Amino acid sequence: MLWRAALAALPFAGYALAQSATQYTDSDTGITFWGITDASHGVTYGYVFPETDTGEFIGEIVAPIATGWAAQSPRGSMLNSILLMAWANGDDVVHSVRFATGYVEPEPMEGPIITVLPSTMVNATHWKWVYRCQNCTTWTGGSIDPDGSGAPAWAFSSEPVDSPADPDTDFSEHTDFGFYGLDFSAAHASQADYDNWAAGGTGGGGSPTTTTTTTTTGPTATATPTPVDYIVVGAGPGGIIAADRLSEAGKDVLLLERGGPSTGETGGTYTAPWAAGSGLTKFDIPGLFETLFNDANSFWWCKDVTTFAGCLVGGGTEVNGALYWYPTDLDFSTANGWPSDWTNHNPYTNKLKQRLPSTDAPSTDGKRYLTQVYDVVGELLKPLGFRSITINDDPNSKDHVYGYSAFDFLDGKRAGPVATYLQTALERENFKLLTYTNALNVVRNGSAITGVRTNDTSIVDGVYTLKPGGRVILSAGTLQTPRLLFRSGIGPSDMITLVQGNAAATPFLPDESDWIDLPVGDNVSDNPSINLVFTHPDVDSYDNWAEVWADPRPEDAEQYLEDQSGVLAAASPRLNFWRAYPGSDGKTRYMQGTARPGAASIDTENDYDINKVFTITCYLSTGITSRGRVGIDAALTARPLVNPWLTDPVDKQVLLTGIKEIVSAIGNVSDLVMITPDNTTTVDDYVNDYDLTAMNSNHWVGSASIGSVVDSHAKVMGTDNLFIVDASILPALPMGNPQGAIMSAAEQAIAKILAL
Ligand SMILES: Cc1cc2nc3c(=O)[nH]c(=O)nc-3n(C[C@H](O)[C@H](O)[C@H](O)COP(=O)(O)OP(=O)(O)OC[C@H]3O[C@@H](n4cnc5c(N)ncnc54)[C@H](O)[C@@H]3O)c2cc1C
Ligand SMILES: *[C@@H]1O[C@H](CO)[C@@H](O)[C@H](O)[C@H]1NC(C)=O
Ligand SMILES: *[C@@H]1O[C@H](CO)[C@@H](O)[C@H](O)[C@H]1NC(C)=O
Ligand SMILES: *[C@@H]1O[C@H](CO)[C@@H](O)[C@H](O)[C@H]1NC(C)=O
Ligand SMILES: *[C@@H]1O[C@H](CO)[C@@H](O)[C@H](O)[C@H]1NC(C)=O
Ligand SMILES: *[C@@H]1O[C@H](CO)[C@@H](O)[C@H](O)[C@H]1NC(C)=O
Ligand SMILES: *[C@@H]1O[C@H](CO)[C@@H](O)[C@H](O)[C@H]1NC(C)=O
Ligand SMILES: *[C@@H]1O[C@H](CO)[C@@H](O)[C@H](O)[C@H]1NC(C)=O
């Protein structure tokens, strides 16, 4: 049996990092690990590193006794990563270090030196494996950076291994797996504690190298910042467009961004070995998109948000697939939840198109590359009545159409708002961008906002202030704008109560009499998406994009470096399609398809040619009725509280109808084979059994919807001068991947704010 490629690369649509690691103390030993407890199986996975890197760590797995086996991989990929696995055999814990170079059972591995520590045990309810792992941070074909961060994986099986007494036993594929964010650089203990634990000792547990202290020592800052007209929080698409248009109108604007540089133009330098010295970073080179999900040094993800969120200049637009759709009239219709004075979006969409035109042929030589998936999927769609169009030439045509994928790339590079709007803002003296500056809350005097509190220790209380009549605009994204509101006493009382209970945040919370009760976080949506995987003899899977970082096809790398042309001048998608479906509730829903070479996950009993694989992702978009809720937990981590996917059975019915229609036409394309689901699984079973969190498309909108949290001037209700300009205010999902609609909404919001 072939193993799923699931751990190889995360889906194009993105896969929710369901959790971030936190520090916990093992009560049996006093060892302070960094890790998670996986909620579905109750297994705890932890790591702790010595004060300075010596290539080792102490790890542990604590699992309920019924667990077949459990394993952890500090580098979250199945291929070329060490896998530390264990299981109980009577009163013993048996362990094994494994390594896989293909999607087959991982083989026992030589190299890591494991010392089982004395707290390893089996009791009536659990088994626990505590071990020292030396020679474990670098291995042939991979490494982790103990001073960086990463996305470790865990794998779990409810089935026992074949021969529990034998460390080299065979076993079948995991029944579940996941990833989580881990800031390795924080997960260190003092050398004295580490040495004690590594020698089998217990106790201690001071962690002097962690940076979670909230008070700063040293002289109190006395500098006061210059007050401005507008403080904009967050340099994603919403915040950049807001800051550019406001500074263009002559306002003094301060843009605060918690992350650092992204593209070369912003001072970024992180790039693939083959592009070193070119000035082109991981974020510039479109063909490196898929590598964002499979890199040990993932500094670009926000670590205190459990979904993927870009924490760097450009926000989501520096880490997204760059699919870019001009909005449709339906996107801004009253039926989609917009106030009537927002429905004429065209003047604002036109402003956006002027600054940031789309392209469906991003290579600088104007040619299209790797078009086989486009050709094959076109043959599949034509008998179903679809016609080919240039999608952004006719945005309102979204029924039975397909076309080449359109992107916000310019000159063969990732562009978006960073290469356009931000550059004009930076030329103005009345505009200032501060990076690595984390906003904590807005400073309120009742309904009036007077400034923004940040972690900047160089100014008094970290507070940036407003001129009289000044305004604050929050643009921190659908998950993080709500956290800023809760920390400012705005939102449902259950969320503000969590802030009140948090030692770092409670001192800055306004009196309860000043709390503003608004449904912040309610009614969010994200497109549910389901992948279908196929093979066709004409297709080139492009090695599933797995080699583009370390070992690209030489002619493609050379061509890209020469003049930003060729395969690497585009992200992975090659074709998009749309179709409208009536629902049994009388509402019309649209399905979007995105087709690309390669696959994130393959599940089949049959043989197939890995070099011929491609994926069609089917998303439900405009008209979708399912909703969820986002918020925070006691640690102030931003997270979904209620998942938004397919909570309405009619949404599920329509998605299933759409998928079945695609599948019905497979026989029209000779040699086209669907391998996931394969011929042993019905489409109904596949959709019914689909892992809900794998439906995440990272397209969250609606946590501060217009009409319920902000008014038609994008002003937070109950405040005098607090505004929101980001994906949070969209009351419902647009027709396609949302950044085009978000940017058009930002243009319109700023026009309305300036007119106030
Ligand atoms: C993996 C992935 C793939 C995607 N693919 C596509 C795609 O192909 N096409 C598409 O249209 N959309 C795509 N999206 C969605 C799209 O990128 C987002 O919808 C869009 O970026 C949201 O814009 P925003 O301005 O609301 O917030 P964001 O882009 O999230 O920007 C928020 C900014 O605020 C900063 N910030 C947050 N909190 C604070 C704080 N307290 N202080 C200071 N700064 C703060 C963040 O660092 C960030 O820079 C994708 C998203 C992801 C994550
Ligand atoms: C460390 O591990 C590698 C394999 O990853 C192995 O080749 C090497 O010999 C090991 N070194 C020691 C000192 O054991
Ligand atoms: C077994 O050990 C685990 C992990 O330390 C602990 O949580 C659990 O309470 C123990 N069970 C019993 C019955 O002692
Ligand atoms: C403020 O927070 C940002 C983002 O977390 C961080 O990079 C920066 O170092 C912090 N600044 C200070 C002074 O701690
Ligand atoms: C708060 O606002 C009131 C008016 O609403 C004003 O009298 C008072 O001076 C303000 N306080 C501060 C600290 O700005
Ligand atoms: C949530 O959406 C439902 C309908 O989809 C609507 O009735 C309700 O008012 C919305 N609530 C908020 C807080 O927007
Ligand atoms: C071709 O597509 C049509 C339209 O869906 C379908 O009815 C027909 O069964 C397909 N033919 C084959 C051979 O699959
Ligand atoms: C499924 O497809 C494989 C080839 O991909 C074939 O060998 C097998 O017989 C098929 N099984 C069924 C039940 O149709």
PDB file of N, CA, C and O in Angstrom, residues 414-440:
ATOM      1  N   ARG A 414       6.249  38.451  -7.365  1.00  0.00           N
ATOM      2  CA  ARG A 414       5.126  38.778  -6.497  1.00  0.00           C
ATOM      3  C   ARG A 414       5.085  40.299  -6.355  1.00  0.00           C
ATOM      4  O   ARG A 414       6.108  40.939  -6.103  1.00  0.00           O
ATOM      5  N   ALA A 415       3.895  40.847  -6.531  1.00  0.00           N
ATOM      6  CA  ALA A 415       3.768  42.314  -6.472  1.00  0.00           C
ATOM      7  C   ALA A 415       2.783  42.689  -5.372  1.00  0.00           C
ATOM      8  O   ALA A 415       3.179  43.065  -4.276  1.00  0.00           O
ATOM      9  N   GLY A 416       1.483  42.571  -5.659  1.00  0.00           N
ATOM     10  CA  GLY A 416       0.465  42.909  -4.663  1.00  0.00           C
ATOM     11  C   GLY A 416       0.604  44.346  -4.206  1.00  0.00           C
ATOM     12  O   GLY A 416       1.272  45.171  -4.848  1.00  0.00           O
ATOM     13  N   PRO A 417       0.002  44.680  -3.081  1.00  0.00           N
ATOM     14  CA  PRO A 417       0.034  46.060  -2.581  1.00  0.00           C
ATOM     15  C   PRO A 417       1.436  46.507  -2.159  1.00  0.00           C
ATOM     16  O   PRO A 417       1.719  47.706  -2.141  1.00  0.00           O
ATOM     17  N   VAL A 418       2.320  45.555  -1.838  1.00  0.00           N
ATOM     18  CA  VAL A 418       3.661  45.930  -1.367  1.00  0.00           C
ATOM     19  C   VAL A 418       4.485  46.583  -2.489  1.00  0.00           C
ATOM     20  O   VAL A 418       5.194  47.571  -2.261  1.00  0.00           O
ATOM     21  N   ALA A 419       4.372  46.041  -3.701  1.00  0.00           N
ATOM     22  CA  ALA A 419       5.173  46.577  -4.814  1.00  0.00           C
ATOM     23  C   ALA A 419       4.529  47.809  -5.438  1.00  0.00           C
ATOM     24  O   ALA A 419       5.124  48.454  -6.295  1.00  0.00           O
ATOM     25  N   THR A 420       3.311  48.142  -5.014  1.00  0.00           N
ATOM     26  CA  THR A 420       2.571  49.216  -5.679  1.00  0.00           C
ATOM     27  C   THR A 420       2.208  50.314  -4.658  1.00  0.00           C
ATOM     28  O   THR A 420       2.961  51.263  -4.481  1.00  0.00           O
ATOM     29  N   TYR A 421       1.110  50.122  -3.949  1.00  0.00           N
ATOM     30  CA  TYR A 421       0.640  51.140  -3.000  1.00  0.00           C
ATOM     31  C   TYR A 421       1.700  51.489  -1.950  1.00  0.00           C
ATOM     32  O   TYR A 421       1.886  52.652  -1.605  1.00  0.00           O
ATOM     33  N   LEU A 422       2.380  50.486  -1.412  1.00  0.00           N
ATOM     34  CA  LEU A 422       3.331  50.793  -0.336  1.00  0.00           C
ATOM     35  C   LEU A 422       4.479  51.654  -0.853  1.00  0.00           C
ATOM     36  O   LEU A 422       4.976  52.530  -0.140  1.00  0.00           O
ATOM     37  N   GLN A 423       4.871  51.423  -2.094  1.00  0.00           N
ATOM     38  CA  GLN A 423       6.015  52.174  -2.629  1.00  0.00           C
ATOM     39  C   GLN A 423       5.670  53.656  -2.792  1.00  0.00           C
ATOM     40  O   GLN A 423       6.514  54.519  -2.532  1.00  0.00           O
ATOM     41  N   THR A 424       4.450  53.975  -3.210  1.00  0.00           N
ATOM     42  CA  THR A 424       4.100  55.397  -3.331  1.00  0.00           C
ATOM     43  C   THR A 424       3.980  56.038  -1.953  1.00  0.00           C
ATOM     44  O   THR A 424       4.392  57.177  -1.749  1.00  0.00           O
ATOM     45  N   ALA A 425       3.444  55.279  -0.998  1.00  0.00           N
ATOM     46  CA  ALA A 425       3.348  55.836   0.362  1.00  0.00           C
ATOM     47  C   ALA A 425       4.741  56.155   0.902  1.00  0.00           C
ATOM     48  O   ALA A 425       4.959  57.220   1.493  1.00  0.00           O
ATOM     49  N   LEU A 426       5.675  55.238   0.695  1.00  0.00           N
ATOM     50  CA  LEU A 426       7.027  55.413   1.260  1.00  0.00           C
ATOM     51  C   LEU A 426       7.740  56.648   0.701  1.00  0.00           C
ATOM     52  O   LEU A 426       8.665  57.163   1.315  1.00  0.00           O
ATOM     53  N   GLU A 427       7.308  57.124  -0.453  1.00  0.00           N
ATOM     54  CA  GLU A 427       7.925  58.325  -1.016  1.00  0.00           C
ATOM     55  C   GLU A 427       7.460  59.602  -0.321  1.00  0.00           C
ATOM     56  O   GLU A 427       8.034  60.667  -0.531  1.00  0.00           O
ATOM     57  N   ARG A 428       6.411  59.490   0.483  1.00  0.00           N
ATOM     58  CA  ARG A 428       5.842  60.709   1.097  1.00  0.00           C
ATOM     59  C   ARG A 428       6.428  60.959   2.476  1.00  0.00           C
ATOM     60  O   ARG A 428       6.579  60.030   3.280  1.00  0.00           O
ATOM     61  N   GLU A 429       6.684  62.241   2.766  1.00  0.00           N
ATOM     62  CA  GLU A 429       7.247  62.584   4.077  1.00  0.00           C
ATOM     63  C   GLU A 429       6.230  62.450   5.200  1.00  0.00           C
ATOM     64  O   GLU A 429       6.601  62.310   6.358  1.00  0.00           O
ATOM     65  N   ASN A 430       4.956  62.501   4.864  1.00  0.00           N
ATOM     66  CA  ASN A 430       3.910  62.397   5.885  1.00  0.00           C
ATOM     67  C   ASN A 430       3.486  60.960   6.138  1.00  0.00           C
ATOM     68  O   ASN A 430       2.431  60.704   6.718  1.00  0.00           O
ATOM     69  N   PHE A 431       4.317  60.008   5.671  1.00  0.00           N
ATOM     70  CA  PHE A 431       4.026  58.589   5.909  1.00  0.00           C
ATOM     71  C   PHE A 431       5.209  57.929   6.582  1.00  0.00           C
ATOM     72  O   PHE A 431       6.363  58.169   6.218  1.00  0.00           O
ATOM     73  N   LYS A 432       4.924  57.086   7.574  1.00  0.00           N
ATOM     74  CA  LYS A 432       5.987  56.351   8.244  1.00  0.00           C
ATOM     75  C   LYS A 432       5.536  54.916   8.508  1.00  0.00           C
ATOM     76  O   LYS A 432       4.431  54.692   9.005  1.00  0.00           O
ATOM     77  N   LEU A 433       6.400  53.968   8.160  1.00  0.00           N
ATOM     78  CA  LEU A 433       6.140  52.548   8.442  1.00  0.00           C
ATOM     79  C   LEU A 433       7.071  52.100   9.556  1.00  0.00           C
ATOM     80  O   LEU A 433       8.280  52.297   9.468  1.00  0.00           O
ATOM     81  N   LEU A 434       6.501  51.529  10.622  1.00  0.00           N
ATOM     82  CA  LEU A 434       7.327  50.952  11.692  1.00  0.00           C
ATOM     83  C   LEU A 434       7.126  49.448  11.682  1.00  0.00           C
ATOM     84  O   LEU A 434       6.004  48.969  11.890  1.00  0.00           O
ATOM     85  N   THR A 435       8.199  48.684  11.436  1.00  0.00           N
ATOM     86  CA  THR A 435       8.102  47.222  11.460  1.00  0.00           C
ATOM     87  C   THR A 435       8.458  46.712  12.853  1.00  0.00           C
ATOM     88  O   THR A 435       8.911  47.466  13.711  1.00  0.00           O
ATOM     89  N   TYR A 436       8.272  45.437  13.073  1.00  0.00           N
ATOM     90  CA  TYR A 436       8.537  44.775  14.365  1.00  0.00           C
ATOM     91  C   TYR A 436       7.877  45.522  15.527  1.00  0.00           C
ATOM     92  O   TYR A 436       8.406  45.569  16.630  1.00  0.00           O
ATOM     93  N   THR A 437       6.725  46.143  15.256  1.00  0.00           N
ATOM     94  CA  THR A 437       6.019  46.895  16.287  1.00  0.00           C
ATOM     95  C   THR A 437       4.634  46.279  16.459  1.00  0.00           C
ATOM     96  O   THR A 437       3.806  46.323  15.548  1.00  0.00           O
ATOM     97  N   ASN A 438       4.428  45.690  17.610  1.00  0.00           N
ATOM     98  CA  ASN A 438       3.210  44.925  17.863  1.00  0.00           C
ATOM     99  C   ASN A 438       2.209  45.786  18.626  1.00  0.00           C
ATOM    100  O   ASN A 438       2.479  46.194  19.755  1.00  0.00           O
ATOM    101  N   ALA A 439       1.059  46.064  18.009  1.00  0.00           N
ATOM    102  CA  ALA A 439       0.009  46.814  18.701  1.00  0.00           C
ATOM    103  C   ALA A 439      -0.682  45.887  19.691  1.00  0.00           C
ATOM    104  O   ALA A 439      -0.936  44.719  19.384  1.00  0.00           O
ATOM    105  N   LEU A 440      -0.974  46.403  20.875  1.00  0.00           N
ATOM    106  CA  LEU A 440      -1.606  45.587  21.911  1.00  0.00           C
ATOM    107  C   LEU A 440      -3.080  45.935  22.082  1.00  0.00           C
ATOM    108  O   LEU A 440      -3.920  45.059  22.205  1.00  0.00           O
TER     109      LEU A 440
END
